[in-house]
Coordinates of C-alpha atoms in Angstrom, one line a residue:
X1 CA 63.6 28.9 132.8
X2 CA 64.9 28.5 136.3
X3 CA 65.0 32.0 137.8
X4 CA 64.2 35.7 137.2
X5 CA 66.1 38.5 138.8
X6 CA 66.2 42.3 138.9
X7 CA 67.7 45.1 140.8
X8 CA 66.7 48.8 140.8
X9 CA 70.2 49.9 142.0
X10 CA 73.6 49.5 140.4
X11 CA 74.9 46.3 142.0
X12 CA 76.7 43.3 140.5
X13 CA 74.2 40.8 141.7
X14 CA 70.4 40.8 141.2
X15 CA 68.0 39.3 143.8
X16 CA 65.8 36.5 142.5
X17 CA 62.1 37.4 142.2
X18 CA 58.8 35.5 141.9
X19 CA 58.3 37.2 138.6
X20 CA 59.5 40.2 136.5
X21 CA 57.6 42.3 134.0
X22 CA 59.3 42.8 130.6
X23 CA 58.5 46.1 129.0
X24 CA 58.7 46.3 125.2
X25 CA 61.6 48.4 124.0
X26 CA 62.9 49.0 127.6
X27 CA 63.8 45.8 129.5
X28 CA 62.9 44.6 133.0
X29 CA 60.5 46.9 134.8
X30 CA 62.3 48.5 137.8
X31 CA 65.8 47.2 136.8
X32 CA 68.6 49.7 136.7
X33 CA 69.5 48.5 133.1
X34 CA 66.1 49.1 131.6
X35 CA 65.9 51.9 129.0
X36 CA 65.9 52.8 125.4
X37 CA 69.5 54.0 125.5
X38 CA 72.5 52.3 127.2
X39 CA 72.4 52.0 131.0
X40 CA 75.6 50.1 131.8
X41 CA 78.0 52.6 133.4
X42 CA 80.9 52.0 131.0
X43 CA 78.7 52.4 127.9
X44 CA 77.1 55.5 129.3
X45 CA 80.6 57.0 129.8
X46 CA 81.4 56.3 126.2
X47 CA 78.2 57.5 124.5
X48 CA 75.0 57.8 126.5
X49 CA 72.9 58.0 123.2
X50 CA 73.8 54.5 122.1
X51 CA 70.7 52.2 121.7
X52 CA 70.4 49.7 124.6
X53 CA 71.1 46.3 123.1
X54 CA 71.5 44.9 126.6
X55 CA 68.0 45.4 128.1
X56 CA 67.7 41.8 129.3
X57 CA 70.7 39.5 130.3
X58 CA 70.1 35.8 130.0
X59 CA 72.5 33.1 131.4
X60 CA 72.5 29.4 131.1
X61 CA 72.5 27.6 134.5
X62 CA 74.8 25.0 133.1
X63 CA 77.6 27.6 133.5
X64 CA 77.1 27.4 137.2
X65 CA 77.7 23.7 137.1
X66 CA 80.9 24.2 135.0
X67 CA 82.4 26.8 137.3
X68 CA 81.2 24.8 140.3
X69 CA 83.4 21.9 139.1
X70 CA 86.3 24.4 139.4
X71 CA 85.4 25.3 143.0
X72 CA 83.2 28.5 142.3
X73 CA 79.8 28.4 143.9
X74 CA 77.4 30.6 141.9
X75 CA 73.6 30.8 142.0
X76 CA 71.1 32.5 139.7
X77 CA 71.2 36.3 139.7
X78 CA 74.6 36.4 141.3
X79 CA 76.4 37.2 138.0
X80 CA 73.9 40.0 137.2
X81 CA 71.6 38.1 134.8
X82 CA 67.9 38.8 134.7
X83 CA 66.8 35.4 133.4
X84 CA 68.5 32.1 134.1
X85 CA 67.8 29.1 131.8
X86 CA 68.6 25.4 131.6
X87 CA 68.6 23.2 128.6
X88 CA 69.0 26.0 125.9
X89 CA 72.3 26.5 124.1
X90 CA 72.2 30.3 124.6
X91 CA 75.7 30.9 123.4
X92 CA 75.0 29.0 120.2
X93 CA 72.0 31.1 119.1
X94 CA 72.4 33.5 116.2
X95 CA 71.8 37.2 116.3
X96 CA 68.1 37.9 115.8
X97 CA 66.8 34.7 117.5
X98 CA 63.4 35.3 119.1
X99 CA 62.7 33.8 122.5
X100 CA 59.1 33.5 123.5
X101 CA 58.8 33.3 127.3
X102 CA 55.6 32.4 129.1
X103 CA 52.4 33.5 127.5
X104 CA 53.3 36.9 126.1
X105 CA 56.9 38.0 126.3
X106 CA 59.3 38.0 123.3
X107 CA 63.0 38.8 123.5
X108 CA 65.3 39.3 120.5
X109 CA 68.9 38.1 121.0
X110 CA 71.4 40.9 120.3
X111 CA 74.8 39.4 121.3
X112 CA 77.1 38.1 124.0
X113 CA 77.7 39.7 127.4
X114 CA 81.2 41.0 127.6
X115 CA 82.4 39.8 131.0
X116 CA 84.2 42.5 133.1
X117 CA 86.5 42.6 136.1
X118 CA 83.5 42.9 138.5
X119 CA 83.3 39.1 138.1
X120 CA 86.6 38.7 139.8
X121 CA 85.5 41.2 142.5
X122 CA 82.5 38.8 143.1
X123 CA 84.7 35.7 143.2
X124 CA 88.5 36.0 142.7
X125 CA 89.6 34.0 139.6
X126 CA 86.1 33.5 138.2
X127 CA 86.6 35.8 135.2
X128 CA 89.1 33.3 133.7
X129 CA 86.4 30.6 133.9
X130 CA 83.8 32.7 132.0
X131 CA 86.1 34.1 129.4
X132 CA 88.9 32.3 127.7
X133 CA 90.4 31.3 124.4
X134 CA 89.7 28.4 122.1
X135 CA 92.3 26.2 120.4
X136 CA 92.7 28.8 117.6
X137 CA 93.3 31.6 120.1
X138 CA 89.8 33.3 119.6
X139 CA 88.2 34.8 122.7
X140 CA 85.3 32.7 124.1
X141 CA 82.7 34.5 126.2
X142 CA 80.5 32.3 128.3
X143 CA 78.8 34.8 130.6
X144 CA 75.5 34.8 128.8
X145 CA 73.7 36.7 126.1
X146 CA 72.0 40.0 125.8
X147 CA 68.6 40.8 124.3
X148 CA 66.0 43.5 123.8
X149 CA 62.3 43.2 124.6
X150 CA 60.1 43.0 121.5
X151 CA 56.9 42.1 123.3
X152 CA 56.3 42.6 127.0
X153 CA 54.8 40.4 129.6
X154 CA 55.3 38.9 133.0
X155 CA 57.7 36.0 133.2
X156 CA 58.3 33.6 136.1
X157 CA 60.6 30.7 137.0
X158 CA 59.3 27.6 135.3
X159 CA 58.0 29.4 132.3
X160 CA 58.6 27.7 129.0
X161 CA 61.1 29.3 126.6
X162 CA 60.4 28.8 122.9
X163 CA 63.4 29.4 120.5
X164 CA 62.6 30.8 117.1
X165 CA 65.7 31.0 114.8
X166 CA 65.8 33.8 112.3
X167 CA 65.7 32.9 108.6
X168 CA 69.2 32.3 107.4
X169 CA 72.0 33.0 106.9
X170 CA 72.7 33.0 110.6
X171 CA 75.1 35.5 112.1
X172 CA 77.0 34.2 115.2
X173 CA 76.8 36.2 118.4
X174 CA 79.5 38.8 119.1
X175 CA 79.9 41.0 122.2
X176 CA 77.5 43.9 122.6

């Protein structure tokens, strides 16, 4: 894991931190998106009683390399993620994958982040780099994955992330 980020106010970017505390069933302590029910403004407007399947947002740092090759400079936390990883195929994980981070924390992967227009407000044209279509015309979302906190704990940059796949059959990630 290369970075951890949180923000107590609604803002697209999240400042990097020395550590964050993950709270079981809630999310990142002090983060605006922590809670049992949805916290993202668009989701709250639809139905504020929905369960929060987006407590912790993880993004693979390799995406920053990819968009950098297209001229977009992006750093950890700038796309709103809480945890930035390197060397893990986050987008290829199935629903229900458990991620043990550091000594105590466990996240359960719930789905893909659905990128929004705020990405273009951050860097004009970046949205087309993080969402597109494959050869068959299917939508491909690259802006990270969402998870819920199963076991809390403090996590820090440099902490090891252990991936535990669910027992089969595996269900591919879809937007949440």
